[in-house]
PDB file of N, CA and C in Angstrom:
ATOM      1  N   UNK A1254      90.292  95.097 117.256  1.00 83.00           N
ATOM      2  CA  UNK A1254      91.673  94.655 117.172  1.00 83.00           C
ATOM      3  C   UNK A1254      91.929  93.642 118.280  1.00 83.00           C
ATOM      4  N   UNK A1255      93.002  92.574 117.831  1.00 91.00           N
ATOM      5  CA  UNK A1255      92.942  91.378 118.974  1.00 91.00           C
ATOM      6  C   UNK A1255      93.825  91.597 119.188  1.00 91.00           C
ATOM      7  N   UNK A1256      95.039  91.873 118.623  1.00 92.00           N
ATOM      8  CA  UNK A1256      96.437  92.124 119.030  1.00 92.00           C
ATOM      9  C   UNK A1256      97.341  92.682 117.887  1.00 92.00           C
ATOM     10  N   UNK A1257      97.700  93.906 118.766  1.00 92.00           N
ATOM     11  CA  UNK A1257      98.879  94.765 118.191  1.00 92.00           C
ATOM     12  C   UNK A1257     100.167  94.058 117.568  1.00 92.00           C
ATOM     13  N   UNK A1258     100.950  94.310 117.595  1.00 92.00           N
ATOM     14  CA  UNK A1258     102.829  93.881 116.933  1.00 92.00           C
ATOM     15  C   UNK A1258     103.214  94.788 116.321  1.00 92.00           C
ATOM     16  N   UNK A1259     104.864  94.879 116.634  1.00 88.00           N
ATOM     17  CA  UNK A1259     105.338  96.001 116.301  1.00 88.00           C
ATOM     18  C   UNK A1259     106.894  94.963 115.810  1.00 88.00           C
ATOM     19  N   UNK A1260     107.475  95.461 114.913  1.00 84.00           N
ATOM     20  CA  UNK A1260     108.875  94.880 114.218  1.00 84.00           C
ATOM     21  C   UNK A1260     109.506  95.878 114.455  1.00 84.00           C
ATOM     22  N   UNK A1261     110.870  95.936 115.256  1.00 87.00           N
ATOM     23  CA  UNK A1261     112.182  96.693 115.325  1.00 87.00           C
ATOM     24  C   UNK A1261     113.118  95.923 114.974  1.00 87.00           C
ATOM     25  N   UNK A1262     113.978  96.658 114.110  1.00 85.00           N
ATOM     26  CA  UNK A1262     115.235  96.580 113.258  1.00 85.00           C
ATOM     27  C   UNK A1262     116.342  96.982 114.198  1.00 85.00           C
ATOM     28  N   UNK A1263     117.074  95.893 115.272  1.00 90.00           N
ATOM     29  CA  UNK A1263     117.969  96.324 115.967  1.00 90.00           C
ATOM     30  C   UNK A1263     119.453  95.831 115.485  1.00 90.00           C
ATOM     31  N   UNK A1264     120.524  97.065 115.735  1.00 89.00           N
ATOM     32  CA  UNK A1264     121.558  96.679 114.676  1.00 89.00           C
ATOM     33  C   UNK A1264     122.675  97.214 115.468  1.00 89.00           C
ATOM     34  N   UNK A1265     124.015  96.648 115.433  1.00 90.00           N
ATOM     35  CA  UNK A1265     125.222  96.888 116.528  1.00 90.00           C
ATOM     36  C   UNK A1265     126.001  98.099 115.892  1.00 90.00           C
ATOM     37  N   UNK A1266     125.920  99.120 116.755  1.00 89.00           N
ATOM     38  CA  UNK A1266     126.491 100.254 115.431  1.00 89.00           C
ATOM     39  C   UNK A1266     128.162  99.872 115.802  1.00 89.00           C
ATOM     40  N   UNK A1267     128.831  98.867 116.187  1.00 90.00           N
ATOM     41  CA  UNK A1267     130.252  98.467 115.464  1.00 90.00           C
ATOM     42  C   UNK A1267     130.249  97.594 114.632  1.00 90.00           C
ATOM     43  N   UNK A1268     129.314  97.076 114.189  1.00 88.00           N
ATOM     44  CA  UNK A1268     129.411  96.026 112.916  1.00 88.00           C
ATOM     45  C   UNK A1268     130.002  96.365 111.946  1.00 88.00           C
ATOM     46  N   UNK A1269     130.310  95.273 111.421  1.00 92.00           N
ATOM     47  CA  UNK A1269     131.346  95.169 110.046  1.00 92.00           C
ATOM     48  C   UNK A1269     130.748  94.947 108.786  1.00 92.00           C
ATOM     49  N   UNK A1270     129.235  95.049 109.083  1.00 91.00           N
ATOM     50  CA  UNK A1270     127.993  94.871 108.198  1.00 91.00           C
ATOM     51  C   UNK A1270     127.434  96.281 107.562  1.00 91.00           C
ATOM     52  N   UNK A1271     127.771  97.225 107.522  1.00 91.00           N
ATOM     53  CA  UNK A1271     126.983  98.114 108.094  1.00 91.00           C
ATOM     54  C   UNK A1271     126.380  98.479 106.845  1.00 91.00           C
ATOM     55  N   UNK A1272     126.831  98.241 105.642  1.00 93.00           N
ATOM     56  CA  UNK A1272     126.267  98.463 104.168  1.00 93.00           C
ATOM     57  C   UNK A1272     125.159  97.124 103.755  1.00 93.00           C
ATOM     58  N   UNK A1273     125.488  96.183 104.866  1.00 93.00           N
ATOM     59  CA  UNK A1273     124.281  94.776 104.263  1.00 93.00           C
ATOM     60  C   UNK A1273     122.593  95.625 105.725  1.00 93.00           C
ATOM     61  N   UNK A1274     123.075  96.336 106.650  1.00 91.00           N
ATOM     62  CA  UNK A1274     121.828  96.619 107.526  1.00 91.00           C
ATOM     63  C   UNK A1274     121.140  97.800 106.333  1.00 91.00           C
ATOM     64  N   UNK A1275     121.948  98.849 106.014  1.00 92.00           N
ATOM     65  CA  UNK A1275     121.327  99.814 105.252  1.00 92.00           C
ATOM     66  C   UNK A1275     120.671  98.897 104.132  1.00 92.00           C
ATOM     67  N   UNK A1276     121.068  97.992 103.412  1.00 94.00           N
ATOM     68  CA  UNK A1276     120.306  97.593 102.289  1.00 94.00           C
ATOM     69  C   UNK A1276     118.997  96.672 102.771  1.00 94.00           C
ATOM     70  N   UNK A1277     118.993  96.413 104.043  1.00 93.00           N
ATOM     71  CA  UNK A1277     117.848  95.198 104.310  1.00 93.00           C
ATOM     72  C   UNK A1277     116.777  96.632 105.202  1.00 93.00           C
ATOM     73  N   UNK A1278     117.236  97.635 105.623  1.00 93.00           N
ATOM     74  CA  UNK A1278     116.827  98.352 105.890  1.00 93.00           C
ATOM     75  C   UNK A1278     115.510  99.116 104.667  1.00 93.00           C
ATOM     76  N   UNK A1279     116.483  99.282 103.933  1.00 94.00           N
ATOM     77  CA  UNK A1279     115.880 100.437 102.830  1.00 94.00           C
ATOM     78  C   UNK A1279     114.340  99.328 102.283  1.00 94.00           C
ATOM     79  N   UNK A1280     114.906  98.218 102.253  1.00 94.00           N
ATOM     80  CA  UNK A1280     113.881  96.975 101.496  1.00 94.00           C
ATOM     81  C   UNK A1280     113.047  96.999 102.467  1.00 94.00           C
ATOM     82  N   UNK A1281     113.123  96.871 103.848  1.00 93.00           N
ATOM     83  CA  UNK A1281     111.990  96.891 104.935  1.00 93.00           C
ATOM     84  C   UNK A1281     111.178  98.048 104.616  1.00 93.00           C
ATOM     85  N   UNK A1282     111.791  99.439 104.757  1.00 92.00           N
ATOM     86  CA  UNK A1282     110.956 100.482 103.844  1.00 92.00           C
ATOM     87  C   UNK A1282     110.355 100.649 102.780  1.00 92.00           C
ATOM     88  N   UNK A1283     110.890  99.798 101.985  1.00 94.00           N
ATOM     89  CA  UNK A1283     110.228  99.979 100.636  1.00 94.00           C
ATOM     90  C   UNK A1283     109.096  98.897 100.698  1.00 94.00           C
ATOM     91  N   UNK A1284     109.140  97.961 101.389  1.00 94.00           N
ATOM     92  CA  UNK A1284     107.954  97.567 101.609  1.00 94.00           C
ATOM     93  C   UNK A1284     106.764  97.885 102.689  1.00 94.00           C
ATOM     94  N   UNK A1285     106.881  98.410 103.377  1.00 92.00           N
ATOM     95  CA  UNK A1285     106.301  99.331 104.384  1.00 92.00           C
ATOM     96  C   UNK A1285     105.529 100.295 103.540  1.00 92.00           C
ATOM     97  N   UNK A1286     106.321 101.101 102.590  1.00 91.00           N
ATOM     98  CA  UNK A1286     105.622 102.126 101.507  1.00 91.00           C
ATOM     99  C   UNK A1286     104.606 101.321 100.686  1.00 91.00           C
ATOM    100  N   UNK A1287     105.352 100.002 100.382  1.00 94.00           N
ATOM    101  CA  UNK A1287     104.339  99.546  98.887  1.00 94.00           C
ATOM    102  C   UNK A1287     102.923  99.289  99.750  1.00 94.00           C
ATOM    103  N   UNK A1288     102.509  98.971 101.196  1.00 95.00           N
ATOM    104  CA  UNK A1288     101.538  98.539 101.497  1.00 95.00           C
ATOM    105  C   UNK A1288     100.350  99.785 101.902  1.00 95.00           C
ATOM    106  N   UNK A1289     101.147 100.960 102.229  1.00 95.00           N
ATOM    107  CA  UNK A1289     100.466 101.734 102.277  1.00 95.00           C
ATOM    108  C   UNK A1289     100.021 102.958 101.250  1.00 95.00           C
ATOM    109  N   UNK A1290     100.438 102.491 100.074  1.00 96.00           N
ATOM    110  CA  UNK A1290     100.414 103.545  98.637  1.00 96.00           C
ATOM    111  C   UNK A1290      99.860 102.319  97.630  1.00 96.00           C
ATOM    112  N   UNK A1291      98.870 103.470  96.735  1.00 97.00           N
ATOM    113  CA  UNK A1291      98.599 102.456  95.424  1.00 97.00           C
ATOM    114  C   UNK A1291      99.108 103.437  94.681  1.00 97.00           C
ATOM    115  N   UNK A1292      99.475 102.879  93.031  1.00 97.00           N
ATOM    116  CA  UNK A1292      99.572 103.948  92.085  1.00 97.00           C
ATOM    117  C   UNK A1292      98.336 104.282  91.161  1.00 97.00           C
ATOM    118  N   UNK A1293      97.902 105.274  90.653  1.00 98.00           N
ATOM    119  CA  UNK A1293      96.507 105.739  89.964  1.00 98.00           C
ATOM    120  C   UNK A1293      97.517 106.116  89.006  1.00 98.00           C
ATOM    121  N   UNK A1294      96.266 105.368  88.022  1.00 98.00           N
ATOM    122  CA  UNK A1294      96.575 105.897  86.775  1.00 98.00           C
ATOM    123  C   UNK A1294      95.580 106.942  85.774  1.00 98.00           C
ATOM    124  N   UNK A1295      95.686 107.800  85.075  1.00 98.00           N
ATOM    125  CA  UNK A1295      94.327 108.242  84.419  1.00 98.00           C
ATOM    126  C   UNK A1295      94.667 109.366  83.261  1.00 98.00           C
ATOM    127  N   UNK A1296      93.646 109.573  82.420  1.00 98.00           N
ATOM    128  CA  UNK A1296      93.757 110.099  81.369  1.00 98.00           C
ATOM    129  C   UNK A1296      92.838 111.732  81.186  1.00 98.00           C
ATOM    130  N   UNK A1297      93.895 112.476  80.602  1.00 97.00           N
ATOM    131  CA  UNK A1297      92.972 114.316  80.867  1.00 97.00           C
ATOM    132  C   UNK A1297      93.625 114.893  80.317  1.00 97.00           C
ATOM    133  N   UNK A1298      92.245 116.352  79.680  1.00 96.00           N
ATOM    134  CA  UNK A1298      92.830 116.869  78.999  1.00 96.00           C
ATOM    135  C   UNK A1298      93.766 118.306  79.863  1.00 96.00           C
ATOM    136  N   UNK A1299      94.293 118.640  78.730  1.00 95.00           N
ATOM    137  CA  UNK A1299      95.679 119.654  79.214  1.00 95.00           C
ATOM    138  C   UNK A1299      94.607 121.031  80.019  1.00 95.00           C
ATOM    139  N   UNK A1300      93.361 121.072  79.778  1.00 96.00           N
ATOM    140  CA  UNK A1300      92.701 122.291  80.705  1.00 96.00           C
ATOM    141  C   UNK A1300      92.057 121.633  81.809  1.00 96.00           C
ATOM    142  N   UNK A1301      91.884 120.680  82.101  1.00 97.00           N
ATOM    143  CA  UNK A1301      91.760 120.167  83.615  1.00 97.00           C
ATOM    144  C   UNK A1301      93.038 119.455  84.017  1.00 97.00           C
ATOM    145  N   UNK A1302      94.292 119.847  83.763  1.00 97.00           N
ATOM    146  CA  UNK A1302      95.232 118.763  84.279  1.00 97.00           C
ATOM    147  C   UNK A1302      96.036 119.353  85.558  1.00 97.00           C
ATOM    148  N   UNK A1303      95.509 121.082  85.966  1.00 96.00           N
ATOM    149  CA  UNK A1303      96.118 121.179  86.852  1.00 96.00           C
ATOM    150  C   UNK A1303      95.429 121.178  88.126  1.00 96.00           C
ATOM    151  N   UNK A1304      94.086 121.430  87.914  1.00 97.00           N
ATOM    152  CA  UNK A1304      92.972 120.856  88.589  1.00 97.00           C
ATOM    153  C   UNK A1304      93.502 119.327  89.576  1.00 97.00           C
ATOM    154  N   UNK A1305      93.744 118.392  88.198  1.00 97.00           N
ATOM    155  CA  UNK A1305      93.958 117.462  88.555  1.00 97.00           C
ATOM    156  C   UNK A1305      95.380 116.478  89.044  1.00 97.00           C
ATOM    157  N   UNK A1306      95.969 117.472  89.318  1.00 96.00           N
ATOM    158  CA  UNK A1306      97.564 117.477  89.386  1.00 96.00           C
ATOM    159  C   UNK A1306      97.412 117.622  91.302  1.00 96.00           C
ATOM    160  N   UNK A1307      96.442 118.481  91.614  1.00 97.00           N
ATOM    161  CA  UNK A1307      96.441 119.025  92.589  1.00 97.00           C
ATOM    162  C   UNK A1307      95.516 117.938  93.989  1.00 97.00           C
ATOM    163  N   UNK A1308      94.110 116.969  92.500  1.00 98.00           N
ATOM    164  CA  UNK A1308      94.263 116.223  93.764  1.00 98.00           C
ATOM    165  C   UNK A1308      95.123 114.853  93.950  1.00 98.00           C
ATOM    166  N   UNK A1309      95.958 114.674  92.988  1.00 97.00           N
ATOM    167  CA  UNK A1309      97.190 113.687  92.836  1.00 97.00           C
ATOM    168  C   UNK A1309      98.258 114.014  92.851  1.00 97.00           C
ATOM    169  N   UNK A1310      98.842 114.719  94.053  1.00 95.00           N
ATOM    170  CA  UNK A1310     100.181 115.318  94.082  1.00 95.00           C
ATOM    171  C   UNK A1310     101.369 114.591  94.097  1.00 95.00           C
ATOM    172  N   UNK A1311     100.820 113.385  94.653  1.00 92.00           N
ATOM    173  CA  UNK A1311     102.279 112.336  94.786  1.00 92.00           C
ATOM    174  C   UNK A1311     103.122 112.532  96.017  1.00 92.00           C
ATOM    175  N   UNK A1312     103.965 111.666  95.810  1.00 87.00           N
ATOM    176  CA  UNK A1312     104.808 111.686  97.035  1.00 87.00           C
ATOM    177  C   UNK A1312     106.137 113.288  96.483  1.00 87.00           C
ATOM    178  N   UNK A1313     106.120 113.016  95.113  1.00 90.00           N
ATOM    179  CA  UNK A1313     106.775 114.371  94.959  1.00 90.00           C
ATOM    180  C   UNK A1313     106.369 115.340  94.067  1.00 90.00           C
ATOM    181  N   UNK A1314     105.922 114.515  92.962  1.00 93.00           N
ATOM    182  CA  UNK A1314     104.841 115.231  92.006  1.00 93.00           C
ATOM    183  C   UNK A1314     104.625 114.202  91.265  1.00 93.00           C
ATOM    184  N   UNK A1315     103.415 114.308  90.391  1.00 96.00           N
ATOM    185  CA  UNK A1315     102.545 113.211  89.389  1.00 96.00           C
ATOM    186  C   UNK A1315     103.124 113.353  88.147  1.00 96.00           C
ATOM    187  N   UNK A1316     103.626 112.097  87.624  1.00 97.00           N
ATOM    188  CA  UNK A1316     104.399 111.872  86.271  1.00 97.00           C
ATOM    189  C   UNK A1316     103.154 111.673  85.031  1.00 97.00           C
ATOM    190  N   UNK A1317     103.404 113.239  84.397  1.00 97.00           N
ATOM    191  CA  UNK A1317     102.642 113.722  83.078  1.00 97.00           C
ATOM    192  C   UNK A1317     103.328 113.207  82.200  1.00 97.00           C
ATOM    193  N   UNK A1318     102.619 112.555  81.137  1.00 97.00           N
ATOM    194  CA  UNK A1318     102.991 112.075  79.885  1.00 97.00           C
ATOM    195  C   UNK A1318     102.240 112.455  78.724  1.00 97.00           C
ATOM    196  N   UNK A1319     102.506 113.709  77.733  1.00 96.00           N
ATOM    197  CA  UNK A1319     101.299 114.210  76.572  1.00 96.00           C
ATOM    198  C   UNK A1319     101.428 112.599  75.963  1.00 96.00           C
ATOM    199  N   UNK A1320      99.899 113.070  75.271  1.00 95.00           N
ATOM    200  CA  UNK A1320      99.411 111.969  73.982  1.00 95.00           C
ATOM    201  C   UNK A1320      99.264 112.510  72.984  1.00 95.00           C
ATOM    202  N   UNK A1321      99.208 111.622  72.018  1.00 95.00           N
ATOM    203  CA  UNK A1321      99.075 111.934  70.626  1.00 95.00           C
ATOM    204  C   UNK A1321      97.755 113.134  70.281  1.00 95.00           C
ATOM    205  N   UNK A1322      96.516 112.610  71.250  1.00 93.00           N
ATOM    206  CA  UNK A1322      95.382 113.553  70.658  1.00 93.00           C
ATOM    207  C   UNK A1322      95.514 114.602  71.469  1.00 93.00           C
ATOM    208  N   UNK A1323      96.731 115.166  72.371  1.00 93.00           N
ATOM    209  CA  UNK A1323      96.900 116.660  72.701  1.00 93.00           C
ATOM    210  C   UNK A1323      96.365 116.284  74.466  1.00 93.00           C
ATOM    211  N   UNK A1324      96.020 114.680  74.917  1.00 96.00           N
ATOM    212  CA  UNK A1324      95.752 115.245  76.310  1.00 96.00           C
ATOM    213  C   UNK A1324      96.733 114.995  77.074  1.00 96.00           C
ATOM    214  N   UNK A1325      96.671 114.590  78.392  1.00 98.00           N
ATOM    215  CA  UNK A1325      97.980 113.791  79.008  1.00 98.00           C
ATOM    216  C   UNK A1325      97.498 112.582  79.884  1.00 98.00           C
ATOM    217  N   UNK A1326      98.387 111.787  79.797  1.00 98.00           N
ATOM    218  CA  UNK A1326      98.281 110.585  80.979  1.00 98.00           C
ATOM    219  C   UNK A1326      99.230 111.086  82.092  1.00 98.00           C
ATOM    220  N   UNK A1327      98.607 110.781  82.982  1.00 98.00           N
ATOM    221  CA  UNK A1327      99.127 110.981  84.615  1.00 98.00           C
ATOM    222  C   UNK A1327      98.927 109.575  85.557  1.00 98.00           C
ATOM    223  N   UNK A1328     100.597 109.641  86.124  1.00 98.00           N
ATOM    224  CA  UNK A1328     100.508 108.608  87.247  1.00 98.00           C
ATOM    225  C   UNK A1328     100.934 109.415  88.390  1.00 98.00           C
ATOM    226  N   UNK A1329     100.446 108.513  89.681  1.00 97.00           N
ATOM    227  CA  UNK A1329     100.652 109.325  90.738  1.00 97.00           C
ATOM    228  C   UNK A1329     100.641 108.381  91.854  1.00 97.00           C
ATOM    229  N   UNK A1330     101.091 108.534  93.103  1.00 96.00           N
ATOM    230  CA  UNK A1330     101.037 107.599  94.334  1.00 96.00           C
ATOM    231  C   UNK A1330      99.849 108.391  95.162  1.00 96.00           C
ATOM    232  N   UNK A1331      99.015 107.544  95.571  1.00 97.00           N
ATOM    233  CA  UNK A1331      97.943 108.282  96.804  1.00 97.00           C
ATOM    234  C   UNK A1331      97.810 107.159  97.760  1.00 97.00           C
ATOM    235  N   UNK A1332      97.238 107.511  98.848  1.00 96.00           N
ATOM    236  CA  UNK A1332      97.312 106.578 100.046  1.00 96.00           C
ATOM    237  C   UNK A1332      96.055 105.838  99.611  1.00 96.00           C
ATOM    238  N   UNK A1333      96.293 104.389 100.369  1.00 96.00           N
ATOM    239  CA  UNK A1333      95.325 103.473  99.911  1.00 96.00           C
ATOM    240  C   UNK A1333      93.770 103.711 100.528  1.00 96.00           C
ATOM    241  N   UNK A1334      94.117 104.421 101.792  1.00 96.00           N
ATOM    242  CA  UNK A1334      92.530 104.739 102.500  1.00 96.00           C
ATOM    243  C   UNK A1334      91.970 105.826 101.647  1.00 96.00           C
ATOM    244  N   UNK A1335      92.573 106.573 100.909  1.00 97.00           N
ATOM    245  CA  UNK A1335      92.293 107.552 100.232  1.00 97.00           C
ATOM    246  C   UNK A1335      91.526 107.600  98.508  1.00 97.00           C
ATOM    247  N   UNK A1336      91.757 105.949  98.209  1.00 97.00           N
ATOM    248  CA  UNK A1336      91.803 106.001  96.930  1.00 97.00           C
ATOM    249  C   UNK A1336      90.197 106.452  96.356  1.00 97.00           C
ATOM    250  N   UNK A1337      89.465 105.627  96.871  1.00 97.00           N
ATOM    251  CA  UNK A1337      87.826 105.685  96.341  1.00 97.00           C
ATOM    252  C   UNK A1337      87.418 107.274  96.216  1.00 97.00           C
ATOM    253  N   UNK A1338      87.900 108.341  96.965  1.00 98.00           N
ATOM    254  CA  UNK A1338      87.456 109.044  97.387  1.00 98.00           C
ATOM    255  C   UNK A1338      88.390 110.143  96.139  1.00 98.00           C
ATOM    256  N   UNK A1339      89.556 110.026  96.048  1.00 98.00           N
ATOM    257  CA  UNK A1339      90.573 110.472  94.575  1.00 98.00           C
ATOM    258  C   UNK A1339      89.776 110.528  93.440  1.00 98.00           C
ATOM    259  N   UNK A1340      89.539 108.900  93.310  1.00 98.00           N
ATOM    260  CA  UNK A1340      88.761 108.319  92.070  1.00 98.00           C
ATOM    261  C   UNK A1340      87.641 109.225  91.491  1.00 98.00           C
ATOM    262  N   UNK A1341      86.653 109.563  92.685  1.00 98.00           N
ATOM    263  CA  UNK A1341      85.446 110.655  92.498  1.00 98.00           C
ATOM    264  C   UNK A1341      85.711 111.535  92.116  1.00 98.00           C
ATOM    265  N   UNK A1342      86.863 112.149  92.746  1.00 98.00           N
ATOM    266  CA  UNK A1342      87.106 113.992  92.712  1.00 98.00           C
ATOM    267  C   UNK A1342      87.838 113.702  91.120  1.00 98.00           C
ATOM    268  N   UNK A1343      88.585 112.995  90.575  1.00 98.00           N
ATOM    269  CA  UNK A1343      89.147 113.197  89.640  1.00 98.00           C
ATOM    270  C   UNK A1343      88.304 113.279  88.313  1.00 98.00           C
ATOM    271  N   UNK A1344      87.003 112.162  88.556  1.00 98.00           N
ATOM    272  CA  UNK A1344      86.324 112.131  87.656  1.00 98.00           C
ATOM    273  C   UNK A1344      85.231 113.183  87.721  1.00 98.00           C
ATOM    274  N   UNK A1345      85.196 114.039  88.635  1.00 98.00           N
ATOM    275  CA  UNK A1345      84.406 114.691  89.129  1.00 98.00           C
ATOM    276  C   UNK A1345      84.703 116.085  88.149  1.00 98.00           C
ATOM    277  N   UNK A1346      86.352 116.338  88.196  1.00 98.00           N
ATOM    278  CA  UNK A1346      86.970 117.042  87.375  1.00 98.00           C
ATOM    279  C   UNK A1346      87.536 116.832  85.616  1.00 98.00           C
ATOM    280  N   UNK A1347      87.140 115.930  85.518  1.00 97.00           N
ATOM    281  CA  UNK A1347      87.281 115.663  84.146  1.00 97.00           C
ATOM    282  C   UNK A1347      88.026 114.180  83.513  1.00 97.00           C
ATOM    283  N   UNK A1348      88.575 113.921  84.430  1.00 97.00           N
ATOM    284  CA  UNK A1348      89.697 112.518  84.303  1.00 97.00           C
ATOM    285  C   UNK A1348      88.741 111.525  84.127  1.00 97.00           C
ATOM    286  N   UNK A1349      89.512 110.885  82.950  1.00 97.00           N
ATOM    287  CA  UNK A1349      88.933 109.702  82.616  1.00 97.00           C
ATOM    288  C   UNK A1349      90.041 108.559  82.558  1.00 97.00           C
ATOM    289  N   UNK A1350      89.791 107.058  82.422  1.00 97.00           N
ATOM    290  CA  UNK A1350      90.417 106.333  82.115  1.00 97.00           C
ATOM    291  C   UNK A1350      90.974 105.817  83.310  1.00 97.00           C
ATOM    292  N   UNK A1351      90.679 106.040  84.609  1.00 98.00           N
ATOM    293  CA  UNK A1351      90.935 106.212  85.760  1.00 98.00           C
ATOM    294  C   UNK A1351      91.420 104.829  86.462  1.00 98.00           C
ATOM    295  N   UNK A1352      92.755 104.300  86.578  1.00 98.00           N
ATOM    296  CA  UNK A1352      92.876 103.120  86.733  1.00 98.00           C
ATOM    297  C   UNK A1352      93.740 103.260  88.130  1.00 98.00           C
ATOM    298  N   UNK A1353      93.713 101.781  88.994  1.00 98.00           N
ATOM    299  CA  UNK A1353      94.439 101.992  90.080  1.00 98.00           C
ATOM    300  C   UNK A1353      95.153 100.661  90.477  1.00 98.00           C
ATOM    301  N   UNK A1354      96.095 100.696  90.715  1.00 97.00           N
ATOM    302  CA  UNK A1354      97.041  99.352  90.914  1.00 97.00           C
ATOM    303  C   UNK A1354      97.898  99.597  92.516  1.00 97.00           C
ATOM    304  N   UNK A1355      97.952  97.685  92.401  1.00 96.00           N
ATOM    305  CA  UNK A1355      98.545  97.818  93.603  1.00 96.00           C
ATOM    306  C   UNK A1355      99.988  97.882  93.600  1.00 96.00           C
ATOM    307  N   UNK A1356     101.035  98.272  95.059  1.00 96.00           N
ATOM    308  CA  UNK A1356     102.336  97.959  94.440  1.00 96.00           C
ATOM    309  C   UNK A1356     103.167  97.064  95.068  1.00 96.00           C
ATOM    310  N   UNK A1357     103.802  96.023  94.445  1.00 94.00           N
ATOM    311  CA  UNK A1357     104.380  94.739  95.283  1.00 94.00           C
ATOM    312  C   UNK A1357     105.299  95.401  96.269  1.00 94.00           C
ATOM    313  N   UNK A1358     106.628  96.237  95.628  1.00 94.00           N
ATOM    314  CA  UNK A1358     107.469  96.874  96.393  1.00 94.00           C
ATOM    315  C   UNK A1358     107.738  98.137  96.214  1.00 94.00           C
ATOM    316  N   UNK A1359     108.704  98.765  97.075  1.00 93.00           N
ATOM    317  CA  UNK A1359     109.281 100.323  96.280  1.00 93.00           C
ATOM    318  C   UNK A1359     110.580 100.588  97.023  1.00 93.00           C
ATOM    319  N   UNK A1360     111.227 102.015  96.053  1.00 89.00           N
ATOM    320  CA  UNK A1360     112.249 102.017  96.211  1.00 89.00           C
ATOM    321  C   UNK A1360     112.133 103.815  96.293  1.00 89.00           C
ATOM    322  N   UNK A1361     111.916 104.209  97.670  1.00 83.00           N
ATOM    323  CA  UNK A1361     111.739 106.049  97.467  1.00 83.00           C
ATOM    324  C   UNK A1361     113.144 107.158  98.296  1.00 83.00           C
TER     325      UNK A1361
END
């Protein structure tokens, strides 16, 4: 490392702003989140899905969606240092279809 930096958000708590700091605030966060989270995507059936629920927990829980041929698609947030290592265990457990994206922003 050559050099550190750090960004503080300093704000006058009598301002007459105070609903424009919370909104530039929340956006500083939500981008702060998008850089350190990807979303996974992947496909399983309903007898490994809690298996696999467990190593994609999410920030609150992993959004199950059944399919037509009886399995489910699952999305989920995992940390980005984490992903390669998800990827294995999931397929390790049965998940297929195993896709992973990045995310521009967020809103949590």
């Amino acid at each position: 490392t050559v050099l550190e930096t750090e960004s503080v958000l300093i704000t006058n708590p009598n301002s007459k702003h105070k609903d424009i700091v919370e909104l530039l605030k929340h956006r500083i966060d939500g981008y702060i989140t998008s850089k350190k989270y990807m979303m996974i995507s992947y496909n399983t059936s309903a007898e490994v899905l809690e298996a696999c629920a467990k190593i994609t927990p999410g920030k609150r829980s992993p959004t199950v969606t059944s399919l037509t041929d009886g399995g489910h698609a699952v999305s989920s947030l995992i940390k980005k240092n984490d992903v390669v290592k998800i990827m294995d265990e999931l397929h390790k457990v049965g998940a297929r279809d195993i896709l992973v994206f990045e995310l521009a922003n967020s809103r949590m």
